[in-house]
Amino acid sequence: MKRTHLKLSVMMFIEWFIWGAWFVPLWQYLNKLGFSPSEIAWSYSSTAIAAILSPVLVGVIADRYFAAQKVLAWLLLGGGVLMCFIAVQTQFSSFFPLLVVYAITYMPTVALTNSIAFANIGDPEKDFPRIRVLGTLGWIASGLFIGFVLPPMLGMGNISDTNLPLWLTAAASFALGLYSFWLPNTPAKGSGPVDIKALFGLNALAMLKDRSFAIFALCSFLFCMPLAFYYQFANGYLTQVGLNEATGLDDAGSGFGDFRAAGLAAAAQTFWHQEGTDARLRHCRHPLHLLYLRRH
């Protein structure tokens, strides 16, 4: 079991290293290419577009016909190839469509890595957080590597405004794609007719009938709006105010914020004495307390 946990932890580390490696420094690179602010914004929207489309395009295949680790492997390998093409594009008209297609291959892998982890651990509530935290470390590591480690190795002052982070993303995608073939087998579970509502997550809307959950969902929605602005434009702002190490500092800052959130479950259990995060959400009459704990 410990060997399985190690495999899953490595998987989670590289998975989030991939995303952080291109997403955070992208502003600097596109700005240097002369992309307009709206073109940069559209480029960052690629992951949101993919998150909407990928359940329909990929979810059915992963859930019903093939083992999850094999789907993960081929998506990452395909994404690596696409990123190689993206790295040599200099015009928005070709860069953006390719980035959207790449995002469609990547975004399902976030859910797939979670599914593979949950399916191969004995106690998800206890073991999954320990595995998932490696994803946060991977995100931080990508920024520190691009911001502080790789530039001196290459004799450069800054690589965030070059296409090197995109090539690094491609290399990491190939590495995890090949590694995925050695992950624990996670066979397909789906059967019967395709449930369109389930594909789009519409079944979850029934949970909004619970007043407490509805308030929590609304607050989460509003909270994530400024969070998206931070992830997309903090690097650009730090660069414009003169910080050469913006990528490393940006990733480190957002990552350490995630570590604060990691204590949420323990804090909530202390206050409400319920077993499991889901149980705490169901029995808490004031979900805003959760946001308060996250903030303070």
Short mmCIF file of C-alpha atoms in Angstrom, two decimals, residues 83-273:
data_model
loop_
_atom_site.label_atom_id
_atom_site.label_comp_id
_atom_site.label_asym_id
_atom_site.label_seq_id
_atom_site.Cartn_x
_atom_site.Cartn_y
_atom_site.Cartn_z
CA MET A 83 2.20 21.93 -26.32
CA CYS A 84 5.18 21.45 -28.64
CA PHE A 85 3.14 23.07 -31.41
CA ILE A 86 1.88 25.81 -29.08
CA ALA A 87 5.44 26.69 -28.06
CA VAL A 88 6.32 27.80 -31.60
CA GLN A 89 3.19 29.87 -32.28
CA THR A 90 3.54 33.64 -32.25
CA GLN A 91 0.12 34.73 -33.53
CA PHE A 92 -3.09 34.70 -31.50
CA SER A 93 -5.06 33.26 -34.42
CA SER A 94 -3.10 30.01 -34.20
CA PHE A 95 -2.02 30.11 -30.55
CA PHE A 96 -5.49 30.33 -29.01
CA PRO A 97 -7.21 27.44 -30.86
CA LEU A 98 -4.30 25.13 -30.12
CA LEU A 99 -4.31 26.16 -26.46
CA VAL A 100 -8.04 25.40 -26.19
CA VAL A 101 -7.50 21.94 -27.69
CA TYR A 102 -4.58 21.39 -25.31
CA ALA A 103 -6.72 22.43 -22.35
CA ILE A 104 -9.40 19.96 -23.45
CA THR A 105 -6.80 17.21 -23.17
CA TYR A 106 -5.46 18.45 -19.83
CA MET A 107 -8.51 19.42 -17.79
CA PRO A 108 -9.97 15.86 -17.68
CA THR A 109 -6.67 14.64 -16.23
CA VAL A 110 -7.33 16.60 -13.04
CA ALA A 111 -10.45 14.54 -12.39
CA LEU A 112 -8.78 11.35 -13.62
CA THR A 113 -5.88 11.66 -11.19
CA ASN A 114 -8.35 12.15 -8.36
CA SER A 115 -10.39 9.13 -9.49
CA ILE A 116 -7.29 6.94 -9.74
CA ALA A 117 -6.18 8.02 -6.28
CA PHE A 118 -9.58 7.42 -4.66
CA ALA A 119 -9.92 4.00 -6.29
CA ASN A 120 -6.58 2.74 -5.01
CA ILE A 121 -6.40 3.88 -1.39
CA GLY A 122 -7.93 2.14 1.59
CA ASP A 123 -9.13 5.14 3.59
CA PRO A 124 -9.88 8.08 1.26
CA GLU A 125 -10.67 10.53 4.07
CA LYS A 126 -7.35 9.87 5.75
CA ASP A 127 -5.06 9.06 2.83
CA PHE A 128 -6.25 11.30 -0.02
CA PRO A 129 -5.24 14.65 1.58
CA ARG A 130 -1.71 13.32 2.06
CA ILE A 131 -1.54 12.42 -1.62
CA ARG A 132 -3.29 15.53 -2.89
CA VAL A 133 -0.96 17.87 -1.03
CA LEU A 134 1.79 16.72 -3.40
CA GLY A 135 -0.17 18.48 -6.13
CA THR A 136 0.21 21.76 -4.27
CA LEU A 137 3.91 21.06 -3.88
CA GLY A 138 4.12 20.40 -7.62
CA TRP A 139 2.47 23.75 -8.39
CA ILE A 140 4.90 25.56 -6.08
CA ALA A 141 7.87 23.63 -7.46
CA SER A 142 7.08 24.64 -11.03
CA GLY A 143 7.19 28.33 -10.14
CA LEU A 144 10.34 28.03 -8.04
CA PHE A 145 12.05 26.00 -10.76
CA ILE A 146 11.14 28.45 -13.53
CA GLY A 147 11.72 31.53 -11.41
CA PHE A 148 14.86 30.67 -9.46
CA VAL A 149 16.49 27.38 -10.51
CA LEU A 150 16.40 27.08 -14.29
CA PRO A 151 17.49 30.64 -15.24
CA PRO A 152 20.93 30.39 -13.53
CA MET A 153 21.39 26.92 -15.01
CA LEU A 154 20.85 28.38 -18.48
CA GLY A 155 22.77 31.57 -17.79
CA MET A 156 19.64 33.69 -18.22
CA GLY A 157 18.09 36.32 -16.00
CA ASN A 158 14.46 35.48 -16.73
CA ILE A 159 12.81 32.73 -18.77
CA SER A 160 9.17 33.46 -17.97
CA ASP A 161 8.89 35.75 -20.99
CA THR A 162 10.21 33.02 -23.32
CA ASN A 163 8.65 29.81 -24.59
CA LEU A 164 10.86 27.69 -22.32
CA PRO A 165 8.06 27.17 -19.75
CA LEU A 166 5.92 25.77 -22.58
CA TRP A 167 8.66 23.34 -23.56
CA LEU A 168 9.05 22.38 -19.90
CA THR A 169 5.30 21.74 -19.77
CA ALA A 170 5.56 19.48 -22.81
CA ALA A 171 8.44 17.53 -21.25
CA ALA A 172 6.56 17.06 -17.97
CA SER A 173 3.46 15.95 -19.89
CA PHE A 174 5.45 13.29 -21.74
CA ALA A 175 7.02 12.14 -18.47
CA LEU A 176 3.71 11.75 -16.64
CA GLY A 177 2.07 10.24 -19.73
CA LEU A 178 4.63 7.44 -19.82
CA TYR A 179 4.58 7.08 -16.04
CA SER A 180 0.79 6.67 -16.09
CA PHE A 181 1.08 3.26 -17.76
CA TRP A 182 2.67 2.03 -14.51
CA LEU A 183 -0.04 3.41 -12.25
CA PRO A 184 -2.42 0.99 -10.48
CA ASN A 185 -5.05 -0.42 -12.79
CA THR A 186 -8.33 1.48 -12.45
CA PRO A 187 -10.90 -0.22 -14.71
CA ALA A 188 -13.91 1.52 -16.21
CA LYS A 189 -17.01 1.48 -14.01
CA GLY A 190 -19.70 2.96 -16.25
CA SER A 191 -22.50 0.90 -17.76
CA GLY A 192 -25.96 1.44 -19.19
CA PRO A 193 -27.16 4.46 -21.15
CA VAL A 194 -25.30 7.76 -21.09
CA ASP A 195 -26.75 10.18 -18.54
CA ILE A 196 -26.49 13.64 -20.11
CA LYS A 197 -27.43 15.34 -16.85
CA ALA A 198 -24.65 13.56 -15.02
CA LEU A 199 -22.11 14.50 -17.72
CA PHE A 200 -22.80 18.19 -17.19
CA GLY A 201 -23.13 17.83 -13.42
CA LEU A 202 -26.77 18.91 -13.54
CA ASN A 203 -27.76 16.26 -10.99
CA ALA A 204 -25.83 18.23 -8.40
CA LEU A 205 -28.26 21.14 -8.80
CA ALA A 206 -30.70 19.23 -6.61
CA MET A 207 -28.36 19.88 -3.69
CA LEU A 208 -29.15 23.59 -3.98
CA LYS A 209 -32.51 22.84 -2.37
CA ASP A 210 -30.57 22.67 0.88
CA ARG A 211 -30.42 26.31 2.04
CA SER A 212 -27.07 25.92 3.78
CA PHE A 213 -25.48 24.30 0.76
CA ALA A 214 -26.95 26.95 -1.55
CA ILE A 215 -25.38 29.71 0.55
CA PHE A 216 -22.08 27.88 0.57
CA ALA A 217 -22.19 27.39 -3.23
CA LEU A 218 -23.00 31.07 -3.80
CA CYS A 219 -20.17 32.23 -1.55
CA SER A 220 -17.76 29.83 -3.25
CA PHE A 221 -18.83 31.14 -6.66
CA LEU A 222 -18.26 34.75 -5.63
CA PHE A 223 -14.99 33.92 -3.91
CA CYS A 224 -13.59 32.18 -6.99
CA MET A 225 -14.13 35.21 -9.22
CA PRO A 226 -11.37 37.37 -7.66
CA LEU A 227 -9.30 34.21 -7.21
CA ALA A 228 -9.35 33.71 -11.00
CA PHE A 229 -8.16 37.29 -11.51
CA TYR A 230 -5.31 36.65 -9.10
CA TYR A 231 -4.12 33.46 -10.77
CA GLN A 232 -4.28 35.00 -14.24
CA PHE A 233 -2.91 38.49 -13.73
CA ALA A 234 -0.85 38.55 -10.53
CA ASN A 235 2.25 37.52 -12.46
CA GLY A 236 1.75 40.37 -14.92
CA TYR A 237 1.24 42.89 -12.14
CA LEU A 238 4.33 41.75 -10.24
CA THR A 239 6.33 41.97 -13.45
CA GLN A 240 5.14 45.49 -14.21
CA VAL A 241 6.09 46.73 -10.75
CA GLY A 242 9.62 45.48 -11.32
CA LEU A 243 9.91 42.03 -9.73
CA ASN A 244 12.14 39.84 -11.89
CA GLU A 245 11.27 36.73 -9.89
CA ALA A 246 7.51 37.19 -10.34
CA THR A 247 6.82 33.60 -11.40
CA GLY A 248 8.53 32.04 -8.40
CA LEU A 249 7.00 34.48 -5.93
CA ASP A 250 3.54 34.14 -7.45
CA ASP A 251 3.52 30.35 -7.31
CA ALA A 252 4.97 30.29 -3.82
CA GLY A 253 2.39 32.76 -2.54
CA SER A 254 -0.62 30.95 -3.98
CA GLY A 255 0.77 27.60 -2.91
CA PHE A 256 1.32 28.62 0.70
CA GLY A 257 -2.25 29.91 0.72
CA ASP A 258 -3.36 26.42 -0.24
CA PHE A 259 -1.45 25.01 2.72
CA ARG A 260 -3.52 27.22 4.98
CA ALA A 261 -6.63 25.74 3.43
CA ALA A 262 -5.30 22.25 4.11
CA GLY A 263 -6.05 22.79 7.79
CA LEU A 264 -9.72 23.44 7.04
CA ALA A 265 -10.92 19.90 7.69
CA ALA A 266 -9.09 19.63 11.02
CA ALA A 267 -10.38 23.02 12.14
CA ALA A 268 -13.93 22.20 11.11
CA GLN A 269 -13.78 18.89 12.94
CA THR A 270 -12.67 20.71 16.07
CA PHE A 271 -15.67 23.05 15.90
CA TRP A 272 -18.42 20.67 14.77
CA HIS A 273 -17.13 17.20 15.74
#
